[in-house]
């Protein structure tokens, strides 16, 4: 049935199917357990402490965030083991990490000397130093160490510090989003893992006793094996999934999060207008690879009906057959192309099951990007 069961909820609204979400949580925890690695889910996907706690209760060994603000919100709500998988630069931000370090177990990512020097300055009078992981570039062409000589130089720079403690390496195989098929996704994932492990071995050979070799990306971890030397995985989107991730596994039944939308106009026989545009769904899309998306969202329980365009406050569907099946005032659910920025657009999510609202969940990390 194309019409949503949740006609009584006002729109636009973020809806999370509890049962689907819990199956997703259980799936990734089971995989981590099978390979004997720690699962440290990236909570930037949902920014909800309540969902992070569900992941922890299922067996996760801590959480990952991208921003200091996210870490603060999670810590304030009882999450005590946090890794910031990002290069945090700026004395003000590092002083906030210092405050967190006094209360919880926190680590942060690094890839340059400037950052190391700032950390040493901020932590110089602390009894407890700050633990860091070096980011390794594995093909995404983003941040992270690329050259072996630069890695050695940075390790030696850290070894000369008193309060910056090197504990491992981490990487993000984001290039797996853009590969042409699942076999290539697995191949690239293995290459990324091998490079991360090689860099960890270089550090060990320099006499540093590290304990963490961490990888993370949902598409690869849905498909690939995990090499024995890896100690930790950091997928994020798997908990809710979206059109991109559903495309990667050719299954949209695992998509737990949808945006509830109202049909507000049918100006022509084929044009359907929704009250959900870029401010409710974002305008993000992917054009390449196994995570490619068509249009601006997928209508749940439809025969591959996609939004053709979004304006700020309007979404458009141009499909004559679809238009015949719904009326102005009906509410439908849209699976977003990319759920992570969508969660950040809402103050709350409705946790639902079988046509009933179980409870409302505050998105306490919304906007916490500083």
C-alpha positions as a LaTeX table, in Angstrom:
\begin{tabular}{lrrr}
\hline
Residue & $x$ (\AA) & $y$ (\AA) & $z$ (\AA) \\
\hline
Unk1 & 0.00 & 0.00 & 0.00 \\
Unk2 & 1.49 & 3.31 & $-1.11$ \\
Unk3 & $-0.40$ & 5.37 & 1.47 \\
Unk4 & 1.37 & 5.41 & 4.81 \\
Unk5 & $-0.08$ & 3.82 & 7.94 \\
Unk6 & 0.78 & 7.04 & 9.76 \\
Unk7 & $-1.84$ & 9.39 & 8.34 \\
Unk8 & $-2.31$ & 10.86 & 11.83 \\
Unk9 & 1.24 & 12.29 & 12.07 \\
Unk10 & 1.77 & 15.84 & 10.88 \\
Unk11 & 4.22 & 16.40 & 8.03 \\
Unk12 & 7.01 & 16.60 & 7.16 \\
Unk13 & 8.10 & 14.10 & 9.80 \\
Unk14 & 11.01 & 11.73 & 10.29 \\
Unk15 & 9.79 & 8.20 & 10.95 \\
Unk16 & 11.93 & 5.26 & 12.10 \\
Unk17 & 10.57 & 1.72 & 11.97 \\
Unk18 & 11.74 & 0.18 & 15.25 \\
Unk19 & 11.70 & $-3.43$ & 14.09 \\
Unk20 & 13.70 & $-2.80$ & 10.93 \\
Unk21 & 16.19 & $-0.66$ & 12.84 \\
Unk22 & 16.74 & $-3.33$ & 15.48 \\
Unk23 & 17.35 & $-5.97$ & 12.81 \\
Unk24 & 19.96 & $-3.69$ & 11.25 \\
Unk25 & 21.63 & $-3.20$ & 14.64 \\
Unk26 & 21.65 & $-6.94$ & 15.24 \\
Unk27 & 23.03 & $-7.68$ & 11.76 \\
Unk28 & 26.14 & $-5.51$ & 12.14 \\
Unk29 & 26.74 & $-6.55$ & 15.75 \\
Unk30 & 26.58 & $-10.20$ & 14.69 \\
Unk31 & 29.13 & $-9.56$ & 11.95 \\
Unk32 & 31.47 & $-7.80$ & 14.37 \\
Unk33 & 31.13 & $-10.66$ & 16.83 \\
Unk34 & 31.80 & $-13.28$ & 14.14 \\
Unk35 & 35.05 & $-11.58$ & 13.17 \\
Unk36 & 36.06 & $-10.82$ & 16.74 \\
Unk37 & 36.26 & $-7.05$ & 16.25 \\
Unk38 & 34.87 & $-4.16$ & 18.24 \\
Unk39 & 31.88 & $-2.41$ & 16.68 \\
Unk40 & 32.10 & 1.34 & 17.26 \\
Unk41 & 29.13 & 2.73 & 15.26 \\
Unk42 & 29.37 & 6.19 & 13.76 \\
Unk43 & 26.48 & 8.10 & 15.34 \\
Unk44 & 26.72 & 11.06 & 12.97 \\
Unk45 & 24.09 & 9.13 & 11.03 \\
Unk46 & 21.35 & 9.75 & 13.58 \\
Unk47 & 22.79 & 12.12 & 16.24 \\
Unk48 & 20.43 & 10.57 & 18.80 \\
Unk49 & 21.84 & 9.40 & 22.15 \\
Unk50 & 18.83 & 7.13 & 22.59 \\
Unk51 & 19.70 & 5.20 & 19.43 \\
Unk52 & 23.38 & 5.14 & 20.39 \\
Unk53 & 22.38 & 3.48 & 23.65 \\
Unk54 & 20.42 & 0.84 & 21.75 \\
Unk55 & 23.56 & 0.11 & 19.75 \\
Unk56 & 25.59 & $-0.12$ & 22.94 \\
Unk57 & 23.06 & $-2.41$ & 24.59 \\
Unk58 & 23.33 & $-4.73$ & 21.58 \\
Unk59 & 27.06 & $-5.06$ & 22.17 \\
Unk60 & 28.87 & $-2.09$ & 20.66 \\
Unk61 & 32.13 & $-1.15$ & 22.37 \\
Unk62 & 31.80 & 2.63 & 22.28 \\
Unk63 & 30.68 & 5.06 & 19.60 \\
Unk64 & 32.18 & 7.23 & 16.88 \\
Unk65 & 31.34 & 10.88 & 16.16 \\
Unk66 & 32.59 & 13.46 & 13.68 \\
Unk67 & 32.37 & 16.66 & 15.71 \\
Unk68 & 33.18 & 17.89 & 19.21 \\
Unk69 & 29.58 & 19.07 & 19.59 \\
Unk70 & 28.34 & 15.55 & 18.87 \\
Unk71 & 30.76 & 14.14 & 21.42 \\
Unk72 & 29.54 & 16.59 & 24.07 \\
Unk73 & 25.90 & 15.70 & 23.52 \\
Unk74 & 26.61 & 11.99 & 23.64 \\
Unk75 & 28.72 & 12.34 & 26.79 \\
Unk76 & 26.06 & 14.46 & 28.50 \\
Unk77 & 23.61 & 11.63 & 27.87 \\
Unk78 & 25.65 & 8.78 & 29.29 \\
Unk79 & 27.92 & 7.64 & 26.44 \\
Unk80 & 31.37 & 7.30 & 27.99 \\
Unk81 & 33.62 & 5.84 & 25.27 \\
Unk82 & 33.87 & 8.09 & 22.21 \\
Unk83 & 36.17 & 8.38 & 19.22 \\
Unk84 & 36.12 & 11.56 & 17.13 \\
Unk85 & 36.98 & 10.23 & 13.66 \\
Unk86 & 38.07 & 13.59 & 12.34 \\
Unk87 & 40.93 & 16.06 & 12.50 \\
Unk88 & 39.89 & 18.63 & 15.12 \\
Unk89 & 41.88 & 21.86 & 14.81 \\
Unk90 & 41.60 & 25.00 & 16.93 \\
Unk91 & 42.46 & 25.71 & 20.56 \\
Unk92 & 38.84 & 26.35 & 21.56 \\
Unk93 & 37.69 & 22.98 & 20.25 \\
Unk94 & 40.66 & 21.15 & 21.76 \\
Unk95 & 39.96 & 22.72 & 25.13 \\
Unk96 & 36.47 & 21.23 & 24.91 \\
Unk97 & 38.02 & 17.85 & 24.17 \\
Unk98 & 40.21 & 18.35 & 27.23 \\
Unk99 & 37.08 & 18.84 & 29.36 \\
Unk100 & 35.60 & 15.65 & 27.94 \\
Unk101 & 38.85 & 13.78 & 28.53 \\
Unk102 & 38.56 & 14.56 & 32.24 \\
Unk103 & 35.16 & 12.82 & 32.40 \\
Unk104 & 35.09 & 10.03 & 29.82 \\
Unk105 & 37.31 & 7.92 & 27.57 \\
Unk106 & 37.82 & 9.94 & 24.41 \\
Unk107 & 40.17 & 9.69 & 21.46 \\
Unk108 & 40.53 & 11.86 & 18.37 \\
Unk109 & 41.91 & 11.50 & 14.87 \\
Unk110 & 45.07 & 13.24 & 13.65 \\
Unk111 & 47.03 & 13.56 & 10.42 \\
Unk112 & 49.34 & 16.59 & 10.82 \\
Unk113 & 51.97 & 18.14 & 13.10 \\
Unk114 & 50.09 & 21.41 & 13.60 \\
Unk115 & 47.26 & 19.52 & 15.25 \\
Unk116 & 49.68 & 17.50 & 17.39 \\
Unk117 & 51.38 & 20.68 & 18.59 \\
Unk118 & 48.04 & 22.24 & 19.52 \\
Unk119 & 47.02 & 19.12 & 21.42 \\
Unk120 & 50.30 & 19.10 & 23.34 \\
Unk121 & 49.83 & 22.75 & 24.27 \\
Unk122 & 46.24 & 22.28 & 25.45 \\
Unk123 & 47.02 & 19.10 & 27.45 \\
Unk124 & 50.46 & 20.08 & 28.82 \\
Unk125 & 49.24 & 20.50 & 32.41 \\
Unk126 & 46.87 & 17.53 & 32.43 \\
Unk127 & 47.45 & 14.38 & 34.45 \\
Unk128 & 45.69 & 12.40 & 31.73 \\
Unk129 & 47.04 & 12.76 & 28.21 \\
Unk130 & 44.98 & 12.64 & 25.03 \\
Unk131 & 44.94 & 9.42 & 23.01 \\
Unk132 & 44.98 & 9.75 & 19.22 \\
Unk133 & 44.67 & 7.62 & 16.10 \\
Unk134 & 46.40 & 8.55 & 12.85 \\
Unk135 & 44.09 & 8.67 & 9.85 \\
Unk136 & 45.29 & 6.76 & 6.79 \\
Unk137 & 44.20 & 7.85 & 3.31 \\
Unk138 & 42.95 & 4.75 & 1.46 \\
Unk139 & 41.69 & 6.19 & $-1.81$ \\
Unk140 & 38.85 & 8.53 & $-0.91$ \\
Unk141 & 41.05 & 11.56 & $-1.64$ \\
Unk142 & 40.02 & 13.31 & 1.53 \\
Unk143 & 42.02 & 13.62 & 4.75 \\
Unk144 & 44.65 & 11.23 & 6.06 \\
Unk145 & 48.30 & 10.30 & 5.66 \\
Unk146 & 49.33 & 9.27 & 2.13 \\
Unk147 & 53.10 & 8.74 & 2.05 \\
Unk148 & 55.08 & 6.29 & 4.18 \\
Unk149 & 57.72 & 8.90 & 4.97 \\
Unk150 & 55.05 & 11.32 & 6.18 \\
Unk151 & 53.64 & 8.62 & 8.45 \\
Unk152 & 57.05 & 7.93 & 9.96 \\
Unk153 & 57.67 & 11.65 & 10.41 \\
Unk154 & 54.34 & 12.16 & 12.16 \\
Unk155 & 54.83 & 9.13 & 14.42 \\
Unk156 & 58.23 & 10.40 & 15.50 \\
Unk157 & 56.74 & 13.85 & 16.10 \\
Unk158 & 54.10 & 12.30 & 18.39 \\
Unk159 & 56.71 & 10.18 & 20.21 \\
Unk160 & 58.50 & 13.39 & 21.20 \\
Unk161 & 55.39 & 14.70 & 22.96 \\
Unk162 & 54.50 & 14.13 & 26.59 \\
Unk163 & 50.71 & 14.36 & 26.51 \\
Unk164 & 49.77 & 13.11 & 23.03 \\
Unk165 & 49.57 & 9.32 & 23.08 \\
Unk166 & 49.43 & 7.36 & 19.83 \\
Unk167 & 47.10 & 4.36 & 20.12 \\
Unk168 & 46.44 & 3.30 & 16.53 \\
Unk169 & 45.28 & 4.05 & 13.01 \\
Unk170 & 41.92 & 4.48 & 11.33 \\
Unk171 & 40.66 & 4.75 & 7.76 \\
Unk172 & 37.42 & 5.23 & 5.83 \\
Unk173 & 37.02 & 3.30 & 2.59 \\
Unk174 & 34.62 & 5.84 & 1.14 \\
Unk175 & 35.65 & 5.04 & $-2.40$ \\
Unk176 & 33.59 & 1.84 & $-2.14$ \\
Unk177 & 30.48 & 4.00 & $-2.57$ \\
Unk178 & 31.45 & 4.72 & $-6.17$ \\
Unk179 & 32.57 & 1.33 & $-7.48$ \\
Unk180 & 30.61 & $-0.29$ & $-10.27$ \\
Unk181 & 29.64 & $-3.59$ & $-8.62$ \\
Unk182 & 29.75 & $-5.64$ & $-5.42$ \\
Unk183 & 32.84 & $-7.61$ & $-6.43$ \\
Unk184 & 34.74 & $-4.35$ & $-6.93$ \\
Unk185 & 33.41 & $-3.10$ & $-3.58$ \\
Unk186 & 34.86 & $-6.15$ & $-1.84$ \\
Unk187 & 38.15 & $-5.83$ & $-3.73$ \\
Unk188 & 38.56 & $-2.17$ & $-2.79$ \\
Unk189 & 37.60 & $-2.88$ & 0.81 \\
Unk190 & 40.31 & $-5.53$ & 1.12 \\
Unk191 & 42.87 & $-3.16$ & $-0.41$ \\
Unk192 & 41.87 & $-0.44$ & 2.07 \\
Unk193 & 42.13 & $-2.82$ & 4.99 \\
Unk194 & 45.54 & $-4.05$ & 3.83 \\
Unk195 & 46.87 & $-0.50$ & 3.52 \\
Unk196 & 45.58 & 0.38 & 6.98 \\
Unk197 & 47.21 & $-2.72$ & 8.45 \\
Unk198 & 50.49 & $-1.99$ & 6.65 \\
Unk199 & 50.56 & 1.48 & 8.18 \\
Unk200 & 49.84 & 0.03 & 11.61 \\
Unk201 & 52.79 & $-2.34$ & 11.19 \\
Unk202 & 55.06 & 0.58 & 10.27 \\
Unk203 & 54.07 & 2.27 & 13.52 \\
Unk204 & 54.71 & $-0.88$ & 15.52 \\
Unk205 & 58.13 & $-1.21$ & 13.91 \\
Unk206 & 58.91 & 2.27 & 15.24 \\
Unk207 & 58.41 & 0.95 & 18.75 \\
Unk208 & 54.91 & 2.28 & 19.44 \\
Unk209 & 52.55 & $-0.07$ & 21.26 \\
Unk210 & 49.22 & 0.58 & 19.50 \\
Unk211 & 45.98 & $-1.24$ & 20.22 \\
Unk212 & 43.58 & $-0.12$ & 17.48 \\
Unk213 & 43.37 & $-0.71$ & 13.72 \\
Unk214 & 40.00 & 0.74 & 12.77 \\
Unk215 & 38.09 & 0.76 & 9.48 \\
Unk216 & 34.64 & 1.94 & 8.52 \\
Unk217 & 32.10 & 2.36 & 5.71 \\
Unk218 & 28.67 & 0.78 & 5.48 \\
Unk219 & 28.73 & $-0.46$ & 1.82 \\
Unk220 & 31.96 & $-2.41$ & 2.24 \\
Unk221 & 31.00 & $-3.81$ & 5.64 \\
Unk222 & 27.68 & $-5.06$ & 4.24 \\
Unk223 & 29.63 & $-7.18$ & 1.75 \\
Unk224 & 33.30 & $-7.68$ & 2.57 \\
Unk225 & 35.11 & $-9.95$ & 4.98 \\
Unk226 & 37.18 & $-8.35$ & 7.75 \\
Unk227 & 40.88 & $-9.17$ & 7.80 \\
Unk228 & 42.26 & $-10.74$ & 11.02 \\
Unk229 & 44.51 & $-7.81$ & 11.96 \\
Unk230 & 41.60 & $-5.35$ & 12.06 \\
Unk231 & 40.45 & $-4.65$ & 15.63 \\
Unk232 & 37.50 & $-2.27$ & 15.11 \\
Unk233 & 34.83 & $-1.29$ & 12.57 \\
Unk234 & 32.97 & 2.03 & 12.41 \\
Unk235 & 29.96 & 1.83 & 10.06 \\
Unk236 & 27.28 & 4.45 & 10.54 \\
Unk237 & 24.43 & 4.37 & 8.03 \\
Unk238 & 23.68 & 0.67 & 8.52 \\
Unk239 & 21.36 & 1.40 & 11.47 \\
Unk240 & 18.81 & 3.29 & 9.34 \\
Unk241 & 19.96 & 2.75 & 5.72 \\
Unk242 & 18.78 & 4.94 & 2.81 \\
Unk243 & 18.37 & 4.84 & $-0.96$ \\
Unk244 & 22.13 & 4.84 & $-1.55$ \\
Unk245 & 22.77 & 1.96 & 0.85 \\
Unk246 & 19.68 & 0.10 & $-0.31$ \\
Unk247 & 20.97 & 0.34 & $-3.87$ \\
Unk248 & 24.31 & $-1.10$ & $-2.77$ \\
Unk249 & 22.67 & $-4.25$ & $-1.41$ \\
Unk250 & 19.71 & $-4.24$ & $-3.84$ \\
Unk251 & 17.26 & $-4.27$ & $-0.94$ \\
Unk252 & 15.18 & $-1.35$ & 0.29 \\
Unk253 & 13.37 & $-3.44$ & 2.89 \\
Unk254 & 16.22 & $-2.68$ & 5.31 \\
Unk255 & 15.54 & 1.07 & 5.12 \\
Unk256 & 14.24 & 1.91 & 8.59 \\
Unk257 & 13.96 & 5.68 & 8.19 \\
Unk258 & 11.48 & 7.51 & 6.01 \\
Unk259 & 10.16 & 11.03 & 5.71 \\
Unk260 & 6.39 & 11.29 & 5.94 \\
Unk261 & 5.00 & 13.65 & 3.28 \\
Unk262 & 1.57 & 15.02 & 2.41 \\
Unk263 & 0.28 & 15.33 & $-1.14$ \\
Unk264 & $-0.61$ & 19.03 & $-1.36$ \\
Unk265 & $-1.31$ & 19.51 & $-5.07$ \\
Unk266 & $-1.93$ & 17.71 & $-8.37$ \\
Unk267 & $-1.70$ & 20.50 & $-10.97$ \\
Unk268 & $-1.60$ & 18.15 & $-13.98$ \\
Unk269 & $-2.51$ & 14.55 & $-14.69$ \\
Unk270 & 1.03 & 13.45 & $-13.96$ \\
Unk271 & 2.53 & 16.05 & $-11.61$ \\
Unk272 & 2.20 & 15.37 & $-7.86$ \\
Unk273 & 3.44 & 17.94 & $-5.36$ \\
Unk274 & 4.53 & 17.06 & $-1.80$ \\
Unk275 & 5.13 & 19.29 & 1.21 \\
Unk276 & 8.66 & 17.87 & 1.54 \\
Unk277 & 11.48 & 19.50 & $-0.33$ \\
Unk278 & 15.17 & 20.10 & 0.23 \\
Unk279 & 14.53 & 21.30 & 3.80 \\
Unk280 & 12.93 & 17.96 & 4.63 \\
Unk281 & 14.89 & 15.52 & 2.46 \\
Unk282 & 18.04 & 17.43 & 1.37 \\
Unk283 & 18.86 & 17.66 & $-2.32$ \\
Unk284 & 21.73 & 15.20 & $-2.16$ \\
Unk285 & 22.15 & 12.49 & $-4.73$ \\
Unk286 & 24.85 & 10.12 & $-5.93$ \\
Unk287 & 25.52 & 9.73 & $-9.63$ \\
Unk288 & 28.10 & 6.93 & $-9.65$ \\
Unk289 & 28.63 & 3.42 & $-8.38$ \\
Unk290 & 26.68 & 0.88 & $-6.38$ \\
Unk291 & 25.29 & 3.64 & $-4.13$ \\
Unk292 & 23.98 & 5.72 & $-7.06$ \\
Unk293 & 20.57 & 7.25 & $-6.58$ \\
Unk294 & 17.97 & 8.27 & $-9.12$ \\
Unk295 & 15.99 & 11.39 & $-8.34$ \\
Unk296 & 15.60 & 12.86 & $-4.86$ \\
Unk297 & 14.08 & 10.00 & $-2.89$ \\
Unk298 & 12.17 & 6.74 & $-3.29$ \\
Unk299 & 8.48 & 6.34 & $-2.47$ \\
Unk300 & 8.18 & 3.48 & 0.01 \\
Unk301 & 6.08 & 0.51 & $-1.12$ \\
Unk302 & 5.98 & 1.81 & $-4.70$ \\
Unk303 & 7.19 & 0.35 & $-7.98$ \\
Unk304 & 10.41 & 2.37 & $-7.96$ \\
Unk305 & 8.67 & 5.76 & $-7.96$ \\
Unk306 & 11.22 & 8.54 & $-7.40$ \\
Unk307 & 10.99 & 12.20 & $-6.63$ \\
Unk308 & 12.02 & 14.00 & $-9.78$ \\
Unk309 & 12.91 & 17.32 & $-8.16$ \\
Unk310 & 12.96 & 19.18 & $-4.86$ \\
Unk311 & 12.58 & 22.87 & $-4.15$ \\
Unk312 & 13.06 & 24.30 & $-0.65$ \\
Unk313 & 9.56 & 23.33 & 0.52 \\
Unk314 & 8.17 & 21.26 & $-2.36$ \\
Unk315 & 8.92 & 17.82 & $-3.75$ \\
Unk316 & 7.75 & 16.74 & $-7.20$ \\
Unk317 & 6.78 & 13.35 & $-8.58$ \\
Unk318 & 6.01 & 13.19 & $-12.29$ \\
Unk319 & 4.19 & 9.92 & $-12.89$ \\
Unk320 & 0.69 & 9.57 & $-14.33$ \\
Unk321 & 0.01 & 6.09 & $-12.93$ \\
Unk322 & 1.17 & 7.11 & $-9.46$ \\
Unk323 & $-1.01$ & 10.20 & $-9.56$ \\
Unk324 & $-4.07$ & 8.04 & $-10.19$ \\
Unk325 & $-3.42$ & 6.04 & $-7.02$ \\
Unk326 & $-3.26$ & 8.92 & $-4.53$ \\
Unk327 & $-5.26$ & 12.03 & $-3.68$ \\
Unk328 & $-4.53$ & 15.46 & $-2.30$ \\
Unk329 & $-4.31$ & 15.07 & 1.49 \\
Unk330 & $-2.90$ & 11.54 & 1.39 \\
Unk331 & 0.39 & 10.90 & 3.17 \\
Unk332 & 3.18 & 8.79 & 1.78 \\
Unk333 & 6.66 & 7.86 & 3.01 \\
Unk334 & 9.86 & 8.80 & 1.19 \\
Unk335 & 13.11 & 6.89 & 1.69 \\
Unk336 & 15.81 & 9.59 & 1.62 \\
Unk337 & 18.79 & 9.35 & $-0.67$ \\
Unk338 & 21.16 & 10.04 & 2.25 \\
Unk339 & 19.82 & 9.70 & 5.76 \\
Unk340 & 22.67 & 11.36 & 7.68 \\
Unk341 & 21.92 & 14.98 & 6.69 \\
Unk342 & 18.17 & 14.28 & 6.84 \\
Unk343 & 18.30 & 13.40 & 10.55 \\
Unk344 & 20.05 & 16.70 & 11.15 \\
Unk345 & 17.02 & 18.54 & 9.72 \\
Unk346 & 14.61 & 17.38 & 12.44 \\
Unk347 & 14.20 & 18.05 & 16.15 \\
Unk348 & 12.65 & 14.63 & 16.75 \\
Unk349 & 11.96 & 11.30 & 15.15 \\
Unk350 & 8.88 & 9.14 & 15.57 \\
Unk351 & 9.83 & 5.59 & 16.54 \\
Unk352 & 7.05 & 3.46 & 15.06 \\
Unk353 & 5.92 & $-0.14$ & 14.71 \\
Unk354 & 2.95 & $-1.68$ & 12.93 \\
Unk355 & 1.01 & 1.55 & 12.54 \\
Unk356 & 1.62 & 2.75 & 16.10 \\
Unk357 & 3.97 & 5.40 & 17.47 \\
Unk358 & 6.08 & 3.82 & 20.21 \\
Unk359 & 7.65 & 7.10 & 21.32 \\
Unk360 & 9.22 & 10.30 & 20.10 \\
Unk361 & 13.02 & 10.44 & 20.12 \\
Unk362 & 14.78 & 13.78 & 20.49 \\
Unk363 & 17.58 & 14.42 & 18.00 \\
Unk364 & 19.74 & 16.06 & 20.63 \\
Unk365 & 22.78 & 16.28 & 18.37 \\
Unk366 & 20.94 & 18.26 & 15.73 \\
Unk367 & 23.06 & 21.20 & 14.59 \\
Unk368 & 25.97 & 20.23 & 16.86 \\
Unk369 & 28.57 & 20.59 & 14.13 \\
Unk370 & 31.07 & 22.88 & 15.88 \\
\hline
\end{tabular}
